[in-house]
XYZ file of C-alpha atoms in Angstrom:
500
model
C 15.297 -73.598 -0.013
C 18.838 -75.433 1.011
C 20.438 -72.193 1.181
C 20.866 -68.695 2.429
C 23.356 -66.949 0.731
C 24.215 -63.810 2.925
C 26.866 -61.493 1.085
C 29.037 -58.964 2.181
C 31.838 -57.547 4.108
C 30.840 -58.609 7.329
C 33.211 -56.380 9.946
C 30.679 -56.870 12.394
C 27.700 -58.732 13.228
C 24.618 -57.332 14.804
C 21.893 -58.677 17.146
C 19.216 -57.975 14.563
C 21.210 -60.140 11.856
C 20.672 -62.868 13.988
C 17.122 -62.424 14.854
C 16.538 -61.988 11.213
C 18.936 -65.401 9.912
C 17.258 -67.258 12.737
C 13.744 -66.379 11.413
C 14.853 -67.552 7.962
C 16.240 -70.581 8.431
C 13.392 -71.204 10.667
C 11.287 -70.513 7.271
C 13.693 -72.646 5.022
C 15.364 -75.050 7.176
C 18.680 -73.239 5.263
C 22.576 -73.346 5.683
C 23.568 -69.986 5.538
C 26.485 -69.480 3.315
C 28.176 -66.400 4.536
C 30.519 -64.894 1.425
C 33.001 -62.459 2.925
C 34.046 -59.631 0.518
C 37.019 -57.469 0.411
C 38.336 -60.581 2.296
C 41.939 -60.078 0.584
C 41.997 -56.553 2.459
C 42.500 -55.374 6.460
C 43.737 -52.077 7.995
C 41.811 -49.748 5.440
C 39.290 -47.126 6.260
C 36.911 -49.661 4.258
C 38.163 -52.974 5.235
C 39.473 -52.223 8.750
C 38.910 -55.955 9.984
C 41.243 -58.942 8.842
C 39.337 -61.623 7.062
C 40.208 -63.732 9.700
C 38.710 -61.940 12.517
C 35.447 -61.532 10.488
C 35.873 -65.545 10.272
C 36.043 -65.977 13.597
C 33.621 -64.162 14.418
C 30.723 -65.514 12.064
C 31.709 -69.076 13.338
C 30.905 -68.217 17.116
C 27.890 -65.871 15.757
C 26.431 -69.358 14.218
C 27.514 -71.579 17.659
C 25.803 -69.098 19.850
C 22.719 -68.975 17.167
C 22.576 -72.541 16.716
C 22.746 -71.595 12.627
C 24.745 -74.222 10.353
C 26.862 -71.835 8.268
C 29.529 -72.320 5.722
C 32.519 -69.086 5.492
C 33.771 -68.345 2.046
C 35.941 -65.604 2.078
C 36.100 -63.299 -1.546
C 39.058 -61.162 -2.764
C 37.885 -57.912 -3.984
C 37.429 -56.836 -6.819
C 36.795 -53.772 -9.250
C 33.356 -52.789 -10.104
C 31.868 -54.945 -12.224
C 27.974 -56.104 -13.316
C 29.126 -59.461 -13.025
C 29.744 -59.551 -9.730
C 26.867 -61.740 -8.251
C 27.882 -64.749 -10.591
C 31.531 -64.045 -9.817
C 30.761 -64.613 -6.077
C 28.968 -67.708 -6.971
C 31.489 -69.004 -8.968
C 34.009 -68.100 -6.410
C 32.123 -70.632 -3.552
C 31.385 -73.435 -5.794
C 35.138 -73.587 -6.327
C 36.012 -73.144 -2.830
C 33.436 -75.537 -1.484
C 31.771 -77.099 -4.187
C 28.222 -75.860 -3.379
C 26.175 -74.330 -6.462
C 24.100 -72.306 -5.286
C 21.009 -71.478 -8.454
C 17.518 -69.775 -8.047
C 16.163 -72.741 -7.348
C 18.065 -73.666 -3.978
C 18.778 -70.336 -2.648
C 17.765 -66.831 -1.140
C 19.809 -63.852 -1.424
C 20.099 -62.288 2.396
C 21.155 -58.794 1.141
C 19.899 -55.099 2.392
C 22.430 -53.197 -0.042
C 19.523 -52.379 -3.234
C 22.519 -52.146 -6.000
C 23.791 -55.486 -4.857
C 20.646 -57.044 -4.455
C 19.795 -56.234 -8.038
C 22.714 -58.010 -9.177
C 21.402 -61.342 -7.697
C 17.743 -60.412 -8.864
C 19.230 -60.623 -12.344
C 20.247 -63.880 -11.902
C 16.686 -64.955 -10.917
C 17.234 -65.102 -7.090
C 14.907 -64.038 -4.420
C 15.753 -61.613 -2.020
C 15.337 -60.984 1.702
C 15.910 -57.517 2.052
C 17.090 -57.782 5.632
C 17.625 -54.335 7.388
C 16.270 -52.685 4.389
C 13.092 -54.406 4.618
C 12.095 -52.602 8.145
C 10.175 -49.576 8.629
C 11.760 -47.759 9.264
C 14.900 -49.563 8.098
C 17.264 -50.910 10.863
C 20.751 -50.074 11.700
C 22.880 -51.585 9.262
C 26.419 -53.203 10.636
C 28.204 -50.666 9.005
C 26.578 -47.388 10.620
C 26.955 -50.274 14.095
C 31.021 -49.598 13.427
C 30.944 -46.417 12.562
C 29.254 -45.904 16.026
C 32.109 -47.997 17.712
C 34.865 -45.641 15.322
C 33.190 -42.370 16.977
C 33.918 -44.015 20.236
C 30.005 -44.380 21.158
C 29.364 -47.277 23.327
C 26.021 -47.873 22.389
C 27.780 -49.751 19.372
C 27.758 -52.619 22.027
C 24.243 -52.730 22.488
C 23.631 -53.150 18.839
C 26.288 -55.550 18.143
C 25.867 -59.593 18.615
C 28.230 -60.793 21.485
C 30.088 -62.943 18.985
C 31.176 -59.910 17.505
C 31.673 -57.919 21.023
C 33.491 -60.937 21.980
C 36.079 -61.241 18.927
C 36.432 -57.774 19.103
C 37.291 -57.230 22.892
C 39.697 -60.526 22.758
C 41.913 -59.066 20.314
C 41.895 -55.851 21.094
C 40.417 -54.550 17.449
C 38.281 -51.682 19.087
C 41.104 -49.554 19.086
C 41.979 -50.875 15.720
C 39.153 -49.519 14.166
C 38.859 -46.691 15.426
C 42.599 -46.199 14.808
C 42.237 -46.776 10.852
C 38.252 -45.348 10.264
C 39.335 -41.721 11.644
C 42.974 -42.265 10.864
C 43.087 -38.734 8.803
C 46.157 -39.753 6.125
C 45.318 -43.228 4.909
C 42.456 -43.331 2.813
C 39.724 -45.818 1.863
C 41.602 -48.391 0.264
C 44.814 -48.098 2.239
C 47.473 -45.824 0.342
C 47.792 -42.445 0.439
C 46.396 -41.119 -2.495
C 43.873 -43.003 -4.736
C 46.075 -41.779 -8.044
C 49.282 -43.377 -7.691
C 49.964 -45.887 -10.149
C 51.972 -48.426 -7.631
C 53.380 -50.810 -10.015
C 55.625 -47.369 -11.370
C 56.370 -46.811 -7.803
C 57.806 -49.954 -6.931
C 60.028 -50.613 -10.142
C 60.891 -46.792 -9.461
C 61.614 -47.557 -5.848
C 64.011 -50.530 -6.939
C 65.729 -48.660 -9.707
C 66.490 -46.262 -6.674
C 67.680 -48.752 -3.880
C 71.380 -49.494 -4.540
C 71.757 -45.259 -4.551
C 69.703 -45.204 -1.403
C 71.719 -48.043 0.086
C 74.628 -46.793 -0.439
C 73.886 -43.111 0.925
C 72.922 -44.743 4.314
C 75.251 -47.975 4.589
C 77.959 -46.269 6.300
C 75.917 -44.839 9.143
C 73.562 -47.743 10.265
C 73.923 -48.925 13.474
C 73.542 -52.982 13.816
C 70.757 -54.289 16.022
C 67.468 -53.254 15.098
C 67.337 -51.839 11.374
C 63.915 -50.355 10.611
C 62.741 -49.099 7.128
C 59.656 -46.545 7.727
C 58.187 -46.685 4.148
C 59.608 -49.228 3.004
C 57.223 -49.879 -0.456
C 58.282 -53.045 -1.516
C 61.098 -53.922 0.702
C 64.297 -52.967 -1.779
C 66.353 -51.007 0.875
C 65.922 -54.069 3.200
C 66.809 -56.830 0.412
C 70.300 -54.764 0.219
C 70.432 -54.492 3.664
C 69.954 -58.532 4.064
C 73.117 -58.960 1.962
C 75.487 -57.103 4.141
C 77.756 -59.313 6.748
C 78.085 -56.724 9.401
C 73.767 -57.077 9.414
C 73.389 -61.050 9.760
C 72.363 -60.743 12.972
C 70.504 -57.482 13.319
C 66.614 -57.706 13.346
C 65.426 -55.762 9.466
C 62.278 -54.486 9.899
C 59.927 -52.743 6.873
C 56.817 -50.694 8.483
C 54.769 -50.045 4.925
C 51.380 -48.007 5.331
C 50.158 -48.436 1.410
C 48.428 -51.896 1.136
C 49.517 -52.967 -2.207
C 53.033 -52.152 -1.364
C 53.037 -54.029 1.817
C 51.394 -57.202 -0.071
C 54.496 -57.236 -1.783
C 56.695 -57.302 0.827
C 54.463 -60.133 2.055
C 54.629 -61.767 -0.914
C 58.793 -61.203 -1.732
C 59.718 -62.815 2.097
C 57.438 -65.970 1.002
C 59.355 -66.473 -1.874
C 63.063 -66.561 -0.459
C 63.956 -62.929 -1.281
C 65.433 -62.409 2.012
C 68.557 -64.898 4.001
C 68.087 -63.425 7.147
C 65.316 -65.305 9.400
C 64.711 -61.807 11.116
C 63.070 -60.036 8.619
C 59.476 -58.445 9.613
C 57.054 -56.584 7.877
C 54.178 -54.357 9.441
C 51.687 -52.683 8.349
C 51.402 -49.567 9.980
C 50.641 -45.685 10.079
C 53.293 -44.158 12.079
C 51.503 -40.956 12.950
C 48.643 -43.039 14.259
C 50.645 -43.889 17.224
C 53.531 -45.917 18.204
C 54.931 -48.562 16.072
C 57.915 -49.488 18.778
C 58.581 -49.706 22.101
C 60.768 -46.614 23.590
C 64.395 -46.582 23.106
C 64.160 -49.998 21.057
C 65.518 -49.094 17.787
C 68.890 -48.706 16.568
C 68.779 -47.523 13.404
C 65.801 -46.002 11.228
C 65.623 -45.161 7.685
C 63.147 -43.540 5.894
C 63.891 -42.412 2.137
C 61.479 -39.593 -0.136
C 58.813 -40.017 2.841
C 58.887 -37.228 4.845
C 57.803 -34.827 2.148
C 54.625 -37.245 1.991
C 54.188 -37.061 5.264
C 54.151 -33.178 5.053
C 51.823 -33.028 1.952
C 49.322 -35.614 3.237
C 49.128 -34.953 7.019
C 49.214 -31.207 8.971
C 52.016 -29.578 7.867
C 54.724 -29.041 10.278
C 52.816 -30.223 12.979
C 52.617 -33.795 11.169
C 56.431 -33.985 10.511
C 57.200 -32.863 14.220
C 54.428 -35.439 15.498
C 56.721 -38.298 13.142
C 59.896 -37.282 14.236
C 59.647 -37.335 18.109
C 58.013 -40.836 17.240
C 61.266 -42.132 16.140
C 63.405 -40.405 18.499
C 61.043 -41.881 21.283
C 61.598 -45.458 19.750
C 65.685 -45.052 19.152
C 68.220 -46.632 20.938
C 70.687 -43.894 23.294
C 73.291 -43.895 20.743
C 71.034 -44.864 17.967
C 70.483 -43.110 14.481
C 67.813 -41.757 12.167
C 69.053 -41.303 8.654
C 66.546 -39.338 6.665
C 67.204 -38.836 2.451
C 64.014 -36.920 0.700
C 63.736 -33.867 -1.220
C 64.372 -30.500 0.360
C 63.045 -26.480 -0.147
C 65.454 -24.116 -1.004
C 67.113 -21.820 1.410
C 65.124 -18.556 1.418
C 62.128 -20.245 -0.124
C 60.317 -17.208 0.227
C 62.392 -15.218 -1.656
C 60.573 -13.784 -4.765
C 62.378 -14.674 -8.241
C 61.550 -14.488 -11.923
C 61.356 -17.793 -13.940
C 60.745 -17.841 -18.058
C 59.556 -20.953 -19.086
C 59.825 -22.504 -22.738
C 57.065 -22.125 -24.857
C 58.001 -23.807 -27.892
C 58.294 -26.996 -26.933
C 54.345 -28.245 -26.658
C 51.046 -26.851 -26.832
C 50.262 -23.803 -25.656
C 45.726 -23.692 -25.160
C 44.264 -20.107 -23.704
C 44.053 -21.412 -20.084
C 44.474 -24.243 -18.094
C 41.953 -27.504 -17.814
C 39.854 -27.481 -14.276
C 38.526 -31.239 -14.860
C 41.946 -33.810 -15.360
C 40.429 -34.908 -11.672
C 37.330 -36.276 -13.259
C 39.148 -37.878 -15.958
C 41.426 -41.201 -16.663
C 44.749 -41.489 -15.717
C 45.976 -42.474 -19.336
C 44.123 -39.339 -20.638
C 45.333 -36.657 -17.997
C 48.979 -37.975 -18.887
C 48.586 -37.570 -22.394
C 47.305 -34.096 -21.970
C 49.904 -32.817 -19.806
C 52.740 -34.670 -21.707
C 51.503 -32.253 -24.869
C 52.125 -29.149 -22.978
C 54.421 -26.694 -23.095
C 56.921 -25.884 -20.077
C 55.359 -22.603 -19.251
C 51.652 -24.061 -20.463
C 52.466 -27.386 -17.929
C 52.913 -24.339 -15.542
C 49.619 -22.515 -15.436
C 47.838 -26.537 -15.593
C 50.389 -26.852 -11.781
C 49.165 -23.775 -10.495
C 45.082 -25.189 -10.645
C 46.307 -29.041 -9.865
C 48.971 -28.271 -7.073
C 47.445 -28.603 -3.488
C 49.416 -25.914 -1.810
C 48.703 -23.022 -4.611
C 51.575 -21.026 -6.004
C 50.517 -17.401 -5.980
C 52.266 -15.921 -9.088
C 52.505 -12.583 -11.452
C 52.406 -13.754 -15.206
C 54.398 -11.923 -17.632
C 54.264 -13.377 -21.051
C 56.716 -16.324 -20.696
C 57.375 -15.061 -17.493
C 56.108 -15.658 -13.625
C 57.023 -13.863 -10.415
C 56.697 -16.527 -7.666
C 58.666 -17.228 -4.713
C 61.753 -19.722 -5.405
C 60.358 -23.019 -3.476
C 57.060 -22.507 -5.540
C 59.199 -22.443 -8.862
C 61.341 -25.494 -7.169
C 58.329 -27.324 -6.668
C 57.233 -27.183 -10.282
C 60.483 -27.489 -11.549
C 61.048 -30.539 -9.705
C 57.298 -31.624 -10.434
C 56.733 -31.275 -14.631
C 58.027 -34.193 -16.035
C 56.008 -36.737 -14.129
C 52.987 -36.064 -16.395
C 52.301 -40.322 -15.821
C 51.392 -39.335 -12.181
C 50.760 -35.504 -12.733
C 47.634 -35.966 -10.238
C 49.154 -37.804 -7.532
C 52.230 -35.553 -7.662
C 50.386 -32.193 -7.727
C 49.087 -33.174 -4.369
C 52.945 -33.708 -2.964
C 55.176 -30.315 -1.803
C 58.662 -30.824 -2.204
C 59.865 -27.425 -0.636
C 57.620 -27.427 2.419
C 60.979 -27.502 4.398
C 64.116 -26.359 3.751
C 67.528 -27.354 5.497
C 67.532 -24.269 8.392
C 63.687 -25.812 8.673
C 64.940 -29.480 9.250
C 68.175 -28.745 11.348
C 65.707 -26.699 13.764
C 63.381 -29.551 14.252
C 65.544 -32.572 14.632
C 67.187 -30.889 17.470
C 63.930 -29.598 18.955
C 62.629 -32.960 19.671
C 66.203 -33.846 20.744
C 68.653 -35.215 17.918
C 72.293 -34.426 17.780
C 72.710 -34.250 13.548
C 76.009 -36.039 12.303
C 78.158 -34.038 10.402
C 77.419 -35.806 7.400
C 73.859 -34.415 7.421
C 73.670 -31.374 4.483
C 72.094 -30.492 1.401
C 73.023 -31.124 -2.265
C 71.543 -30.451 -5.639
C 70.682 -33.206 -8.246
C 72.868 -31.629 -11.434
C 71.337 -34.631 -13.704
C 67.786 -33.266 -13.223
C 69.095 -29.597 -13.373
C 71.431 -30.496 -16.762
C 68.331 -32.323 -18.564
C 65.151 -31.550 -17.455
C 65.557 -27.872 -15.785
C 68.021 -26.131 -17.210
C 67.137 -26.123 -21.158
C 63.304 -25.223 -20.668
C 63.742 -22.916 -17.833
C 65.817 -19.493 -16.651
C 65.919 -18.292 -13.136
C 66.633 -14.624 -12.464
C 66.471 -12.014 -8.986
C 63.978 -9.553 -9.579
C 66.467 -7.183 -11.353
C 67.318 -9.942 -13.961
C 70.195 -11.010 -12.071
C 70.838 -14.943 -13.109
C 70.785 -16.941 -9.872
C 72.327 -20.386 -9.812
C 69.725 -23.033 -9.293
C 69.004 -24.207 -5.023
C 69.322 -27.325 -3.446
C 66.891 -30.129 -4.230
C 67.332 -32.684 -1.763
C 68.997 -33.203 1.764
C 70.639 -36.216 3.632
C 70.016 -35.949 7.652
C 71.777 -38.142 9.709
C 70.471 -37.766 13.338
C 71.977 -39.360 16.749
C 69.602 -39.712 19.651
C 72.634 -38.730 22.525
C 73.979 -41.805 24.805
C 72.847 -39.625 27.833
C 69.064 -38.916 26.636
């Protein structure tokens, strides 16, 4: 055999890998050919090790071993029965090796994967699978280092150890694996369709822009949640900015990619233009008191809805007071609960306008996308409501009454505010738009020490209320009393004092 092809993600290298590639090359007198998956990904719960750490890391693993190895790194891809011949196609086209059944071992402990190759006529070294019992596989090696267990050390090869202790990716890891908002493949939720949210996000940018433009401070502008980077393109046209550092901080990978990929292609004049790719409640992002001016637009009611609560949003905002400038500003535009969200109220909902079924679906979670928004689009306005009250992640505690609910008024805000995205229905049922209301907000900015403008306030979006609220839906006090409808969104413009 002239080769040992040894797939796989490859995060970190243990001390049995290389007892075990020494003993086959030994056999075969083999280059191993190492093919790095998932190497288009970093800073997931997944993939929390950039490709070219894991590079680096194999290439003093095979100095130290005396093993001749070639590095091919693979993008990921979905799930797919093909993908042993896609990885072989993939590094005879990056290094023009073909690598058949005739010339090559599979080095691969994972049985699904290895089955793959089998197909394909390959032999297979089973590596930690093939022990008795089976030995600790890399993964379960990181996981150790993620739980902060030291004995991860012992297991590990020192090329890893090494790679890992000169760039400081311990606390990396650990950081993303147990980082409790970002999930597996780096976004917040798994059922957000991201190419709507970034064409949505630019469609929204001038409005955004021009809420904040009067009340940015030069210097250091940074954009927390930035999705593709819209806000800052806007921001990169304005004179009074040319010299001020813009700055996007972007948690959701395929969002930041963009960003990435918009700055290589000229989008942006100004030289100082950064992205990051970061989790703001995992920790810092900036050093104290070095940021003028922060913007963050419809994120904090994510951060609510994925993270703790209250305790989340407080944890975010002394973050950015921490990291502003005396003098300095945090403008905050999202959604925002009603005053006296509590309050109980009476909604009637249309029933004519969709399909009305005897009770609510429990399974649109197990099915796809396209299909749960074609069910929910059918749906009636007071049918869409009973389907919100099993989807929504919060629960709305309610009192049917024929076309009628009792409910307290952010619970019938929240749906109100919620129906008509039946594209994302899944991904917004797991979002609360009311969790705070203004009294809610005004309390914590100056609890963790903000001064609020007096431009900060509420306001109500009449478009949505004109179009999409008022003609399917009636709000009444318990009596019957009309009410007008609340607030729906809030504008916070908060000073960190020149003396703090």
């Amino acid at each position: 055999m002239e080769f040992v092809l040894f797939p796989g993600r490859h995060h970190l290298l243990t001390r049995f890998q290389a007892d075990r590639l020494v003993e086959l090359v030994a056999r075969h007198g083999a280059t191993i050919v190492w093919a790095v998956t998932s190497a288009n990904h970093d800073n997931t719960r997944r993939n929390p090790v950039p490709y070219h750490r894991r590079e680096a890391a194999v290439e003093r693993f095979s100095a130290t071993t005396g093993l001749r190895s070639v590095v091919v790194p693979v993008f990921d891809m979905p799930p797919t029965p093909r993908f042993a011949e896609v990885t072989i196609k993939n590094i005879t086209a990056a290094t023009g090796i073909e690598l058949t059944p005739h010339n090559t071992v599979v080095a691969c402990s994972t049985p699904d994967v290895a089955a793959l190759y089998e197909r394909l006529g390959f032999a297979i070294d089973p590596v930690e699978a093939g022990q008795s019992p089976a030995a600790e596989r890399p993964w379960d090696v990181l996981l150790r280092l993620a739980a902060g267990d030291e004995t991860w050390r012992e297991l590990a090869h020192p090329a890893t150890v090494d790679v890992f202790d000169r760039y400081r990716l311990v606390e990396t890891v650990r950081t993303v694996v147990n980082d409790p908002v970002v999930g597996d493949e780096g976004g917040l939720t798994a059922t957000r369709d991201y190419r709507a949210y970034v064409k949505a996000f630019a469609d929204s940018a001038a409005r955004k822009w021009a809420t904040a433009r009067e009340h940015v401070q030069p210097g250091r502008v940074v954009d927390i949640g930035c999705g593709a980077g819209a806000v800052l393109e806007l921001a990169d046209r304005e004179p009074a900015l040319r010299e001020s550092d813009l700055i996007g901080v972007e948690v959701a990978r395929h969002l930041f990619d963009e960003c990435v990929h918009r700055k290589a292609q000229g989008v942006f004049a100004n030289p100082n233009v950064f992205f990051y790719r970061r989790n703001v409640l995992g920790g810092a992002v900036f050093p104290a008191r070095s940021i003028n001016t922060t913007l963050t637009f419809a994120l904090t009611h994510e951060i609510w809805s994925y993270g703790d609560q209250e305790k989340s949003l407080r944890a975010f905002a002394q973050a950015i007071f921490d990291h502003t400038a005396p003098g300095g500003v945090w403008i905050n535009s999202d959604v925002c609960g009603p005053d006296e969200r509590d309050r109980q109220v009476l909604l009637r909902l249309e029933r004519g306008d969709g399909e009305n079924p005897d009770r609510p679906r429990t399974d649109l979670a197990g099915l796809p996308s396209a299909q749960v928004a074609a069910y929910v689009a059918e749906l009636s306005t007071r049918a869409r409501f009973d389907q919100f009250t099993v989807d929504f992640a919060f629960g709305v505690p309610h009192v049917p009454a024929g076309d009628t609910v009792r409910l307290s008024l952010g619970d019938a805000m929240d749906y109100l505010t919620r129906k008509d995205y039946s594209a994302s229905w899944l991904a917004e049922t797991r979002e609360q738009f009311c969790g705070m209301a203004y009294a809610d907000w005004r309390r914590l900015l100056t609890d963790v020490g903000f001064e609020l403008d007096p431009a900060s306030g509420t306001n109500r979006n009449d478009w949505i209320v004109d179009n999409r609220i008022a003609p399917v839906a009636a709000l009444t006090d318990l009596d019957g009393t009309p009410l007008d409808w609340p607030v729906t969104h809030l504008l916070a413009v908060a000073r960190r004092p020149l003396n703090s």
